[in-house]
Coordinates of N, CA and C and ligand atoms in Angstrom, one line a residue:
X161 N 112.1 88.7 107.0 CA 112.0 90.2 107.0 C 111.0 90.7 108.1
X162 N 111.5 91.6 108.9 CA 110.7 92.2 109.9 C 109.7 93.1 109.3
X163 N 108.5 93.1 109.7 CA 107.4 94.0 109.2 C 107.1 95.0 110.3
X164 N 106.7 96.2 109.8 CA 106.3 97.2 110.8 C 104.9 96.8 111.5
X165 N 104.8 97.0 112.8 CA 103.6 96.7 113.5 C 102.7 98.0 113.5
X166 N 101.5 97.8 113.0 CA 100.5 98.9 112.9 C 100.0 99.2 114.3
X167 N 100.0 100.5 114.7 CA 99.6 100.8 116.0 C 98.2 101.3 116.2
X168 N 97.7 101.2 117.4 CA 96.4 101.7 117.8 C 96.1 103.0 117.2
X169 N 94.9 103.1 116.6 CA 94.5 104.3 115.9 C 94.5 104.1 114.4
X170 N 95.2 103.1 113.9 CA 95.3 102.8 112.5 C 94.0 102.0 112.1
X171 N 93.3 102.5 111.0 CA 92.0 101.9 110.7 C 92.0 100.4 110.4
X172 N 93.2 99.9 109.9 CA 93.2 98.4 109.6 C 92.9 97.6 110.9
X173 N 93.2 98.1 112.0 CA 93.0 97.3 113.3 C 91.5 97.3 113.6
X174 N 90.7 98.1 112.9 CA 89.3 98.1 113.2 C 88.4 97.4 112.2
X175 N 89.1 96.8 111.2 CA 88.3 96.1 110.1 C 88.1 94.6 110.5
X176 N 87.0 94.1 110.0 CA 86.7 92.7 110.0 C 87.6 92.0 109.0
X177 N 88.5 91.1 109.4 CA 89.4 90.5 108.4 C 88.7 89.5 107.5
X178 N 89.3 89.3 106.4 CA 88.7 88.4 105.4 C 89.2 87.0 105.5
X179 N 88.4 86.0 105.1 CA 88.7 84.6 105.1 C 89.8 84.4 104.1
X180 N 90.8 83.4 104.5 CA 91.9 83.1 103.7 C 91.6 81.8 102.9
X181 N 91.9 81.8 101.6 CA 91.7 80.6 100.8 C 93.0 80.0 100.4
X182 N 93.0 78.7 100.0 CA 94.3 78.0 99.7 C 95.0 78.6 98.5
X183 N 94.3 79.4 97.7 CA 95.1 80.0 96.5 C 95.8 81.3 96.9
X184 N 95.7 81.7 98.2 CA 96.4 82.9 98.7 C 97.9 82.8 98.4
X185 N 98.4 83.6 97.6 CA 99.9 83.6 97.2 C 100.7 84.1 98.3
X186 N 101.9 83.5 98.5 CA 102.9 84.1 99.4 C 102.6 83.9 100.9
X187 N 101.8 82.9 101.2 CA 101.4 82.7 102.6 C 102.6 82.3 103.5
X188 N 103.4 81.3 102.9 CA 104.5 80.8 103.8 C 105.5 81.9 104.1
X189 N 105.7 82.8 103.1 CA 106.6 83.9 103.3 C 106.1 84.9 104.3
X190 N 104.8 85.2 104.2 CA 104.1 86.0 105.2 C 104.2 85.5 106.6
X191 N 104.0 84.2 106.7 CA 104.0 83.5 108.1 C 105.4 83.6 108.7
X192 N 106.4 83.4 107.8 CA 107.8 83.5 108.2 C 108.1 84.9 108.7
X193 N 107.6 85.9 108.0 CA 107.8 87.3 108.4 C 107.1 87.7 109.6
X194 N 105.9 87.1 109.8 CA 105.1 87.4 111.0 C 105.8 86.8 112.2
X195 N 106.3 85.6 112.1 CA 107.0 85.0 113.3 C 108.3 85.9 113.6
X196 N 109.0 86.3 112.5 CA 110.2 87.1 112.8 C 109.8 88.4 113.5
X197 N 108.8 89.0 113.0 CA 108.3 90.3 113.6 C 107.9 90.1 115.0
X198 N 107.2 89.0 115.3 CA 106.7 88.7 116.7 C 107.9 88.5 117.6
X199 N 108.9 87.7 117.2 CA 110.0 87.4 118.0 C 110.8 88.7 118.3
X200 N 111.0 89.5 117.2 CA 111.8 90.7 117.4 C 111.2 91.7 118.4
X201 N 109.9 91.7 118.5 CA 109.2 92.6 119.5 C 108.8 91.9 120.8
X202 N 109.3 90.7 120.9 CA 109.0 89.9 122.1 C 107.6 89.7 122.5
X203 N 106.8 89.5 121.4 CA 105.4 89.1 121.6 C 105.2 87.6 121.6
X204 N 104.0 87.2 122.1 CA 103.7 85.7 122.0 C 102.6 85.4 121.0
X205 N 102.1 86.5 120.4 CA 101.1 86.3 119.3 C 101.1 87.5 118.4
X206 N 100.7 87.3 117.2 CA 100.6 88.4 116.2 C 99.5 88.1 115.2
X207 N 98.6 89.0 114.9 CA 97.5 88.8 114.0 C 97.8 89.6 112.7
X208 N 97.4 89.1 111.6 CA 97.8 89.8 110.3 C 97.4 91.3 110.2
X209 N 96.2 91.7 110.8 CA 95.9 93.1 110.8 C 96.9 94.0 111.4
X210 N 97.7 93.4 112.4 CA 98.8 94.1 113.0 C 100.0 94.4 112.1
X211 N 100.0 93.7 111.0 CA 101.0 94.0 110.0 C 100.4 94.6 108.8
X212 N 99.1 95.1 109.0 CA 98.5 95.9 107.9 C 97.7 95.1 106.9
X213 N 97.5 93.8 107.2 CA 96.8 92.9 106.3 C 95.5 92.4 106.9
X214 N 94.4 92.8 106.3 CA 93.1 92.4 106.9 C 92.7 91.0 106.5
X215 N 93.4 90.0 107.0 CA 93.2 88.6 106.7 C 93.2 87.8 107.9
X216 N 92.4 86.7 107.9 CA 92.3 85.8 109.1 C 93.5 84.9 109.3
X217 N 94.6 85.5 109.7 CA 95.8 84.8 109.9 C 96.4 85.2 111.3
X218 N 96.8 84.2 112.1 CA 97.4 84.5 113.4 C 98.6 83.6 113.6
X219 N 99.7 84.1 114.2 CA 100.8 83.3 114.6 C 100.9 83.4 116.1
X220 N 101.3 82.3 116.8 CA 101.4 82.3 118.2 C 102.7 81.4 118.5
X221 N 103.5 81.9 119.4 CA 104.5 81.1 120.1 C 104.4 81.4 121.6
X222 N 103.8 80.6 122.3 CA 103.5 80.8 123.7 C 104.6 80.3 124.6
X223 N 105.6 79.6 124.0 CA 106.6 78.9 124.8 C 107.3 79.9 125.8
X224 N 107.6 81.1 125.5 CA 108.3 82.0 126.4 C 107.6 82.2 127.8
X225 N 106.2 82.0 127.8 CA 105.5 82.1 129.1 C 105.2 80.7 129.7
X226 N 105.8 79.7 129.1 CA 105.6 78.3 129.5 C 105.9 78.0 131.0
X227 N 106.9 78.8 131.5 CA 107.3 78.5 132.9 C 106.2 78.9 133.9
X228 N 105.5 80.0 133.6 CA 104.4 80.5 134.4 C 103.1 79.8 134.1
X229 N 102.9 79.4 132.8 CA 101.7 78.8 132.4 C 102.0 77.5 131.6
X230 N 102.0 76.4 132.3 CA 102.4 75.1 131.6 C 101.7 74.8 130.3
X231 N 100.4 75.2 130.2 CA 99.6 75.0 129.0 C 100.3 75.7 127.8
X232 N 101.2 76.6 128.0 CA 101.8 77.3 126.9 C 103.1 76.7 126.5
X233 N 103.7 75.9 127.3 CA 105.0 75.3 127.0 C 105.0 74.6 125.7
X234 N 105.9 75.0 124.8 CA 106.1 74.3 123.5 C 105.0 74.6 122.5
X235 N 104.1 75.5 122.8 CA 103.0 75.7 121.9 C 103.2 76.8 120.9
X236 N 103.5 76.3 119.6 CA 103.7 77.2 118.5 C 102.6 76.9 117.5
X237 N 101.8 77.9 117.1 CA 100.6 77.7 116.3 C 100.5 78.7 115.1
X238 N 100.1 78.2 114.0 CA 99.7 79.0 112.9 C 98.1 78.8 112.8
X239 N 97.4 79.9 112.9 CA 95.9 79.8 112.9 C 95.4 80.5 111.6
X240 N 94.9 79.7 110.7 CA 94.2 80.3 109.5 C 92.7 80.1 109.7
X241 N 92.0 81.2 109.5 CA 90.5 81.1 109.7 C 90.1 80.5 111.0
X242 N 90.6 80.9 112.2 CA 90.3 80.3 113.4 C 88.8 80.7 113.9
X243 N 88.2 79.7 114.6 CA 86.9 79.9 115.1 C 86.9 79.5 116.6
X244 N 86.3 80.3 117.4 CA 86.3 80.0 118.9 C 84.9 79.7 119.3
X245 N 84.8 78.6 120.1 CA 83.5 78.3 120.7 C 83.7 78.3 122.2
X246 N 82.9 79.1 122.9 CA 83.0 79.2 124.4 C 82.5 77.9 125.0
X247 N 83.3 77.3 125.9 CA 82.9 75.9 126.4 C 82.1 76.0 127.7
X248 N 82.4 77.0 128.6 CA 81.6 77.2 129.8 C 81.7 78.6 130.3
X249 N 81.1 78.9 131.3 CA 81.0 80.3 131.8 C 82.2 80.8 132.6
X250 N 83.1 79.9 132.9 CA 84.2 80.4 133.8 C 85.0 81.5 133.1
X251 N 85.2 82.6 133.8 CA 86.0 83.7 133.3 C 87.0 84.1 134.3
X252 N 88.2 84.5 133.8 CA 89.3 84.8 134.6 C 89.9 86.2 134.2
X253 N 90.4 87.0 135.2 CA 90.9 88.3 134.9 C 92.4 88.3 135.0
X254 N 93.1 88.7 134.0 CA 94.6 88.8 134.0 C 95.1 90.0 133.2
X255 N 96.3 90.4 133.5 CA 96.9 91.5 132.7 C 97.3 91.1 131.3
X256 N 97.1 92.0 130.3 CA 97.4 91.8 128.9 C 98.1 93.0 128.3
X257 N 98.9 92.7 127.3 CA 99.4 93.8 126.6 C 99.3 93.5 125.1
X258 N 99.7 94.4 124.2 CA 99.5 94.2 122.8 C 100.6 95.0 122.1
X259 N 101.2 94.4 121.0 CA 102.3 95.1 120.3 C 101.7 96.3 119.6
X260 N 100.4 96.4 119.4 CA 99.8 97.6 118.7 C 99.5 98.7 119.7
X261 N 99.7 98.4 121.0 CA 99.5 99.4 122.1 C 100.7 99.4 123.0
X262 N 101.8 99.9 122.5 CA 103.1 99.8 123.3 C 103.0 100.6 124.6
X263 N 103.6 100.0 125.6 CA 103.7 100.7 126.9 C 102.4 100.5 127.8
X264 N 101.4 99.8 127.3 CA 100.2 99.7 128.1 C 100.0 98.2 128.5
X265 N 99.4 98.1 129.7 CA 99.0 96.7 130.2 C 97.8 96.9 131.0
X266 N 96.7 96.1 130.7 CA 95.5 96.3 131.5 C 94.9 94.9 131.8
X267 N 94.1 94.9 132.9 CA 93.5 93.6 133.2 C 92.3 93.4 132.3
X268 N 92.2 92.2 131.8 CA 91.1 91.8 130.9 C 90.4 90.5 131.4
X269 N 89.1 90.5 131.4 CA 88.4 89.3 131.8 C 88.0 88.5 130.6
X270 N 88.4 87.2 130.6 CA 88.2 86.4 129.4 C 87.7 85.0 129.8
X271 N 87.1 84.3 128.9 CA 86.7 82.9 129.0 C 87.9 82.0 129.2
X272 N 87.8 81.1 130.2 CA 88.9 80.2 130.6 C 89.1 79.0 129.7
X273 N 87.9 78.5 129.2 CA 88.0 77.3 128.4 C 87.3 77.5 127.0
X274 N 88.0 77.2 126.0 CA 87.4 77.3 124.6 C 87.6 76.1 123.8
X275 N 86.8 75.9 122.8 CA 87.1 75.0 121.7 C 87.6 75.8 120.5
X276 N 88.7 75.5 120.0 CA 89.3 76.2 118.8 C 89.3 75.3 117.6
X277 N 88.7 75.8 116.5 CA 88.8 75.2 115.2 C 89.6 76.1 114.3
X278 N 90.5 75.5 113.6 CA 91.4 76.3 112.7 C 91.9 75.5 111.6
X279 N 92.5 76.2 110.6 CA 93.3 75.5 109.6 C 94.8 75.9 109.8
X280 N 95.7 74.9 109.5 CA 97.1 75.2 109.6 C 97.6 75.8 108.2
X281 N 98.9 76.0 108.1 CA 99.5 76.6 106.9 C 99.3 75.8 105.6
X282 N 98.9 74.5 105.8 CA 98.6 73.7 104.7 C 97.1 73.5 104.5
X283 N 96.3 74.3 105.2 CA 94.9 74.3 105.2 C 94.3 73.0 105.6
X284 N 95.0 72.3 106.5 CA 94.5 71.1 107.1 C 93.7 71.6 108.4
X285 N 92.5 71.0 108.6 CA 91.6 71.4 109.7 C 92.1 70.8 111.0
X286 N 91.9 71.6 112.1 CA 92.3 71.1 113.4 C 91.2 71.6 114.4
X287 N 91.1 70.8 115.5 CA 90.1 71.2 116.5 C 90.8 70.8 117.9
X288 N 90.7 71.7 118.9 CA 91.3 71.4 120.2 C 90.6 72.2 121.3
X289 N 90.5 71.6 122.4 CA 90.0 72.3 123.6 C 91.2 72.9 124.3
X290 N 91.1 74.2 124.5 CA 92.3 75.0 125.0 C 91.8 75.7 126.3
X291 N 92.7 75.8 127.3 CA 92.4 76.5 128.5 C 93.5 77.5 128.9
X292 N 93.2 78.2 130.0 CA 94.2 79.0 130.6 C 94.8 80.1 129.8
X293 N 96.1 80.4 130.0 CA 96.7 81.5 129.3 C 96.8 81.3 127.8
X294 N 96.9 80.1 127.4 CA 96.9 79.8 125.9 C 95.5 80.2 125.3
X295 N 94.5 79.9 126.0 CA 93.1 80.3 125.6 C 93.0 81.8 125.5
X296 N 93.6 82.5 126.5 CA 93.6 84.0 126.5 C 94.4 84.5 125.3
X297 N 95.5 84.0 125.0 CA 96.3 84.5 123.8 C 95.5 84.3 122.6
X298 N 94.9 83.1 122.4 CA 94.1 82.8 121.2 C 92.9 83.8 121.1
X299 N 92.2 84.1 122.2 CA 91.1 85.0 122.2 C 91.6 86.4 121.9
X300 N 92.7 86.8 122.4 CA 93.3 88.2 122.2 C 93.6 88.3 120.7
X301 N 94.2 87.3 120.1 CA 94.6 87.4 118.7 C 93.4 87.3 117.8
X302 N 92.4 86.5 118.1 CA 91.2 86.3 117.3 C 90.4 87.6 117.3
X303 N 90.4 88.3 118.5 CA 89.8 89.6 118.5 C 90.3 90.6 117.4
X304 N 91.6 90.5 117.2 CA 92.2 91.4 116.1 C 91.5 91.1 114.8
X305 N 91.1 89.9 114.5 CA 90.5 89.5 113.2 C 89.1 90.1 113.1
X306 N 88.5 90.5 114.3 CA 87.1 91.1 114.3 C 87.2 92.6 114.4
X307 N 88.4 93.1 114.3 CA 88.6 94.6 114.4 C 88.5 95.1 115.9
X308 N 88.8 94.2 116.8 CA 88.8 94.5 118.2 C 90.2 94.5 118.8
X309 N 90.4 95.3 119.8 CA 91.7 95.3 120.6 C 91.3 95.1 122.1
X310 N 92.3 94.7 122.9 CA 91.9 94.2 124.3 C 91.3 95.3 125.1
X311 N 91.7 96.6 124.8 CA 91.2 97.7 125.7 C 89.7 97.9 125.4
X312 N 89.1 97.3 124.4 CA 87.7 97.3 124.2 C 86.9 96.6 125.3
X313 N 87.7 95.7 126.0 CA 87.1 94.9 127.1 C 87.1 95.6 128.4
X314 N 87.9 96.7 128.6 CA 88.1 97.3 129.9 C 86.9 98.3 130.2
X315 N 86.8 98.6 131.5 CA 85.7 99.5 131.9 C 85.8 100.9 131.4
X316 N 84.7 101.6 131.2 CA 84.8 103.0 130.7 C 85.6 103.9 131.7
X317 N 85.6 103.6 133.0 CA 86.3 104.4 133.9 C 87.8 104.1 133.7
X318 N 88.2 102.9 133.6 CA 89.6 102.5 133.4 C 90.1 103.1 132.0
X319 N 89.2 103.1 131.0 CA 89.6 103.7 129.7 C 89.8 105.2 129.8
X320 N 89.0 105.8 130.6 CA 89.1 107.2 130.8 C 90.5 107.5 131.5
X321 N 90.9 106.7 132.4 CA 92.2 106.9 133.1 C 93.4 106.7 132.2
X322 N 93.3 105.9 131.1 CA 94.4 105.8 130.2 C 94.3 106.6 128.9
X323 N 93.3 107.5 128.9 CA 92.9 108.2 127.7 C 94.1 109.0 127.1
X324 N 94.9 109.6 128.0 CA 96.1 110.4 127.5 C 97.1 109.4 126.8
X325 N 97.3 108.3 127.5 CA 98.3 107.3 126.9 C 97.8 106.8 125.5
X326 N 96.5 106.6 125.4 CA 96.0 106.1 124.1 C 96.1 107.2 123.1
X327 N 95.8 108.4 123.5 CA 95.9 109.6 122.6 C 97.4 109.7 122.1
X328 N 98.3 109.5 123.0 CA 99.7 109.6 122.6 C 100.1 108.6 121.5
X329 N 99.5 107.4 121.6 CA 99.8 106.4 120.6 C 99.2 106.8 119.3
X330 N 97.9 107.2 119.3 CA 97.2 107.6 118.1 C 98.0 108.8 117.4
X331 N 98.5 109.7 118.3 CA 99.1 110.9 117.7 C 100.6 110.8 117.4
X332 N 101.1 109.6 117.7 CA 102.5 109.3 117.4 C 103.5 109.9 118.3
X333 N 103.0 110.2 119.5 CA 103.9 110.8 120.5 C 104.5 109.8 121.5
X334 N 105.0 108.7 120.9 CA 105.6 107.7 121.8 C 106.9 107.2 121.0
X335 N 107.8 106.5 121.8 CA 108.9 105.9 121.2 C 108.7 104.4 121.4
X336 N 109.0 103.6 120.3 CA 108.9 102.2 120.3 C 110.2 101.6 119.8
X337 N 110.6 100.5 120.4 CA 111.9 99.9 120.0 C 111.8 98.8 119.0
X338 N 110.6 98.7 118.3 CA 110.5 97.9 117.1 C 109.9 98.7 116.0
X339 N 110.0 98.2 114.8 CA 109.5 99.0 113.7 C 108.0 99.1 113.7
X340 N 107.4 100.3 113.6 CA 106.0 100.5 113.7 C 105.4 101.4 112.6
X341 N 104.1 101.3 112.4 CA 103.4 102.2 111.5 C 102.4 102.9 112.3
X342 N 102.5 104.2 112.3 CA 101.5 105.0 113.1 C 100.2 105.2 112.3
X343 N 99.2 105.6 113.0 CA 97.9 106.0 112.4 C 98.1 107.1 111.4
X344 N 97.3 107.2 110.3 CA 97.6 108.2 109.3 C 97.5 109.6 109.8
X345 N 96.7 109.8 110.9 CA 96.5 111.1 111.4 C 97.6 111.5 112.5
X346 N 98.5 110.6 112.7 CA 99.6 110.9 113.7 C 100.5 112.0 113.1
X347 N 100.8 113.0 114.0 CA 101.7 114.1 113.6 C 103.1 113.7 113.9
X348 N 103.9 113.2 112.9 CA 105.3 112.8 113.1 C 106.2 113.8 112.5
Ligands
NI415 NI1 97.3 92.3 120.2

């Protein structure tokens, strides 16, 4: 089942998400729905707050960008309670978008190499060093679990320049070709 994607301006995107425990009911159904939602909107990652659930759950399928970024080829991940450790100071700037901010793309500077610790859908622990665009996707999605979105990383000047576009999302004055949930104060 496709779930509506909560858009920028909705308070759930600004909450610190809660740790998930093995007794969480309906997890496999939720993961299935999150993948379906992500594929339908042509995203490569989706975090639970984006479907209105303030829980530390992320799905990623980076394979569609595998031609440009070999580290992404064949990488499909379920991240429960992920934790990121920065490995060194190298930072790279690239364009990013987000299903919660339709029609926008901005350059974001992020750490190139991370160590990721997470649990899978069976709550088995994993640890891996990840680099490049896959590390970027992971950082973007994990930001959602802290109540952050990628435009929080852009300069005040740049943010000023896209102010009208952001307001249009918050106010519900945009068209989106996947199911969405606007902020409560949107005038629809
Ligand atoms: Ni996002």
